[in-house]
XYZ file of C-alpha atoms in Angstrom:
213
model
C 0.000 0.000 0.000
C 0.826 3.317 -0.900
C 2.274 5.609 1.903
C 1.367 8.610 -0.549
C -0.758 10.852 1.990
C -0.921 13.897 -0.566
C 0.281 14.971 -3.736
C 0.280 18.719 -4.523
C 1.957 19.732 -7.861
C 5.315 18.688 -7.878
C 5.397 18.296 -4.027
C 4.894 14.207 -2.869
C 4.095 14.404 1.252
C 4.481 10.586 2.618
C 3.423 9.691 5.986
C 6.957 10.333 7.178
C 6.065 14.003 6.677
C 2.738 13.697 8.537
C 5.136 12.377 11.302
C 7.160 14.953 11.118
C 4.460 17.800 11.290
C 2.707 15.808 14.397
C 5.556 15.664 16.666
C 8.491 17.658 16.870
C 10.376 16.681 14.254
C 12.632 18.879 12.017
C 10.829 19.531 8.775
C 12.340 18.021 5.807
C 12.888 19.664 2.034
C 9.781 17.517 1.047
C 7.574 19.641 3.702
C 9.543 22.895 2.789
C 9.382 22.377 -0.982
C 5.118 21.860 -0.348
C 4.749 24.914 1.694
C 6.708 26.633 -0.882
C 4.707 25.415 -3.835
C 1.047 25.906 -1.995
C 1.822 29.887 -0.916
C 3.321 30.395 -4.875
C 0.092 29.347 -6.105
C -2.545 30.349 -3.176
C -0.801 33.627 -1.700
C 1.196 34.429 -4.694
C -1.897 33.626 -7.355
C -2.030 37.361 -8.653
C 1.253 37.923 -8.079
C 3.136 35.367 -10.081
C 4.879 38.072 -12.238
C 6.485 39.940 -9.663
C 7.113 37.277 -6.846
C 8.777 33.857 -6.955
C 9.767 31.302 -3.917
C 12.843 28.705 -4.746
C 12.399 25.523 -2.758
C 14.905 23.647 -0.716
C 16.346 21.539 -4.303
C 17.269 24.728 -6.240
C 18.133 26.489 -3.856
C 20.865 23.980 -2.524
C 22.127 23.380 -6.167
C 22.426 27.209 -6.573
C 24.875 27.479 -3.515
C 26.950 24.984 -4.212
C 27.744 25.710 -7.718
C 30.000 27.802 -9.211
C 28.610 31.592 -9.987
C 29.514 30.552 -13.792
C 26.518 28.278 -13.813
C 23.763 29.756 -12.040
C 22.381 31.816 -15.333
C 21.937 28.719 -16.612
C 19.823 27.024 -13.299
C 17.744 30.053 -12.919
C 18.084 31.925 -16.260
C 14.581 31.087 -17.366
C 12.929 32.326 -14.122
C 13.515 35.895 -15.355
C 14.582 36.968 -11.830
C 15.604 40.133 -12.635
C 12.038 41.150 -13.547
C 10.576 39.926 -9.936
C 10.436 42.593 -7.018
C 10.406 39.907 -4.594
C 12.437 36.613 -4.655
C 12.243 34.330 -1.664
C 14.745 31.374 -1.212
C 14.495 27.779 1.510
C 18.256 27.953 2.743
C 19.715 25.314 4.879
C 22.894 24.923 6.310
C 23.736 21.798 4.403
C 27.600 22.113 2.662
C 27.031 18.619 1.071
C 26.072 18.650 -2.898
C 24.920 14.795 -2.888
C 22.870 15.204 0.547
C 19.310 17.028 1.349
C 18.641 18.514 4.552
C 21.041 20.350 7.046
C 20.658 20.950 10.550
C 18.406 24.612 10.653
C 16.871 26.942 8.095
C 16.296 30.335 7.144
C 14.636 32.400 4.818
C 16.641 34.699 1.984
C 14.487 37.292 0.236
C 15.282 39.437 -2.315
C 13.025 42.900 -2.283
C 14.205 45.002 -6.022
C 12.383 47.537 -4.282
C 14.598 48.193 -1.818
C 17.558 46.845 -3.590
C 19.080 44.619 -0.231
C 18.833 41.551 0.613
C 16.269 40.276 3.728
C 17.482 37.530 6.198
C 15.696 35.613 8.571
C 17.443 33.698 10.844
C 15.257 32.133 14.006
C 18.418 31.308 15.503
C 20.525 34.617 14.410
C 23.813 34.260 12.681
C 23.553 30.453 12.534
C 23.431 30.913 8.738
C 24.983 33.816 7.875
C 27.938 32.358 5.750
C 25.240 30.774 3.520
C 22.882 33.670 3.084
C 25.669 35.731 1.979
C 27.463 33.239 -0.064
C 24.073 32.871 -2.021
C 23.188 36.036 -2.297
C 26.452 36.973 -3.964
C 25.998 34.112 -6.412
C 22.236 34.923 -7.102
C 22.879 38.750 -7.560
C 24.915 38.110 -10.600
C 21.167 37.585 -12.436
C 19.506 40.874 -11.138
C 19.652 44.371 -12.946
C 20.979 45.992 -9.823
C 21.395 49.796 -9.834
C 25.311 48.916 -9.044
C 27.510 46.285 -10.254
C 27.880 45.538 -6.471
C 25.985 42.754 -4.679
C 23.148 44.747 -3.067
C 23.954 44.863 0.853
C 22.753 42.080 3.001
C 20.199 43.003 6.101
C 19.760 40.312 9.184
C 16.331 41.338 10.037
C 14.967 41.778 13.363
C 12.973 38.140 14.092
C 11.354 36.465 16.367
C 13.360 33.848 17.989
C 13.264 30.129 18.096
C 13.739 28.446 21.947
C 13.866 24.902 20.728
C 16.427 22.769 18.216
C 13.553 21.385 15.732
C 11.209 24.485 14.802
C 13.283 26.153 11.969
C 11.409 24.744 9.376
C 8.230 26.326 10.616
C 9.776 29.809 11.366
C 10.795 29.909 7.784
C 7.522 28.763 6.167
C 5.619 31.640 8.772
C 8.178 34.376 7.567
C 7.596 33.366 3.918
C 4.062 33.578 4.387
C 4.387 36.930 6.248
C 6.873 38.648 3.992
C 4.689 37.813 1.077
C 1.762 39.296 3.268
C 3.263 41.988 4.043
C 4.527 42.691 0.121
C 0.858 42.864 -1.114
C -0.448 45.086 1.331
C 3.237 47.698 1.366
C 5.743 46.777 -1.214
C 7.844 49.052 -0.065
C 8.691 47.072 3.691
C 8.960 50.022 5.708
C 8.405 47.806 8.575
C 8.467 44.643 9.366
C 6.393 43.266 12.026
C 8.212 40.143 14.010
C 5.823 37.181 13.811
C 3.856 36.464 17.276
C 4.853 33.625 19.305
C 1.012 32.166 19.812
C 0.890 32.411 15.701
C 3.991 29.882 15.583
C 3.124 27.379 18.277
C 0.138 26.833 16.647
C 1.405 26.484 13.305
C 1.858 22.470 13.005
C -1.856 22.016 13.882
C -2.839 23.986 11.336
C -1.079 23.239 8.734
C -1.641 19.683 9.239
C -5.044 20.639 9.127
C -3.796 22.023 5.893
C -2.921 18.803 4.041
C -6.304 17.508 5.059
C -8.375 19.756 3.440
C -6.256 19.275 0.123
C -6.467 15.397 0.553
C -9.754 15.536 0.403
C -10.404 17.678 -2.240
């Protein structure tokens, strides 16, 4: 029997994942690259042209290549026409493994022309979201030839080892919240503690509803 609990797209959630979600478990790529997929087409629907999220794959193959190759990975995404461009980093260095040990969330915002990262567990991956951004900047029409300056934004905090995952699905949801209502991110509300506690219920409750539609 199949262990297939939902297929979305080009997202395949197993019952591994439901485990995941229902404990405490560190959220996989498989969970990231779903969340990633469902907010492109539900919260970005009318946006498509000017914002794009990168799942946990690409973005891992981005980072570890060479800066000669990434026109060719992301060339046909036409990033430098998107005002907002939102990126599943993980701490992994390995090119042959998935995963990592915590993740963070990498946006791009052409309307301020920097580079938004955040880190529930600040600084832990700071090499990588610079080390990407300089590699991804090399496919944006930036007002300078210089890689556009890299903010670590002001976040809420995690207190345990195992809740990146869901702090960087939250702040992709909230940043692309926040982008349709004020595109210009004047401010930048931290997320509420209650909001993220509650977050694996729900979005359990999530993949339920889309099973059974």
């Amino acid at each position: 029997m199949s262990d297939v609990v939902l297929s979305y797209g080009d997202a395949l959630l197993r019952k591994a994942e439901i485990e995941l979600l229902s404990g405490n478990g560190w959220l996989n790529d498989q969970i990231i690259g779903f969340a990633f997929e469902y907010i492109q087409n539900v919260a970005c629907k009318d946006l498509s042209e000017q914002v794009v999220l990168i799942g946990p794959e690409v973005t891992q193959f981005v980072k570890l290549v060479s800066k000669d190759e990434i026109s060719s990975i992301l060339g046909s995404m036409n990033l430098q026409d998107k005002d907002l461009i939102i990126f599943a980093l993980n701490s992994m260095q390995d090119a042959d493994r998935a995963g990592g040990s915590h993740w963070s969330l990498l946006v791009y915002s052409k309307w301020k022309n920097k580079w938004l990262h955040f880190d529930s567990c600040k600084g832990y991956n700071h090499v990588e979201a610079n080390s990407l951004a300089a590699k991804v900047s090399t496919c944006l029409n930036s007002p300078s030839s210089k890689v556009p300056p890299l903010v670590n934004v002001d976040c809420l905090q995690q207190k345990n080892g195992y809740d990146c995952g869901c702090f960087l699905i939250q702040h992709a949801q909230h940043i692309v919240q926040l982008y349709s209502q004020n595109r210009t991110f004047e401010e930048i509300p931290k997320l509420k503690e209650d909001t993220v506690k509650g977050f694996r219920k729900e979005f359990l409750n999530l993949i339920s509803s889309l099973k059974d539609t």
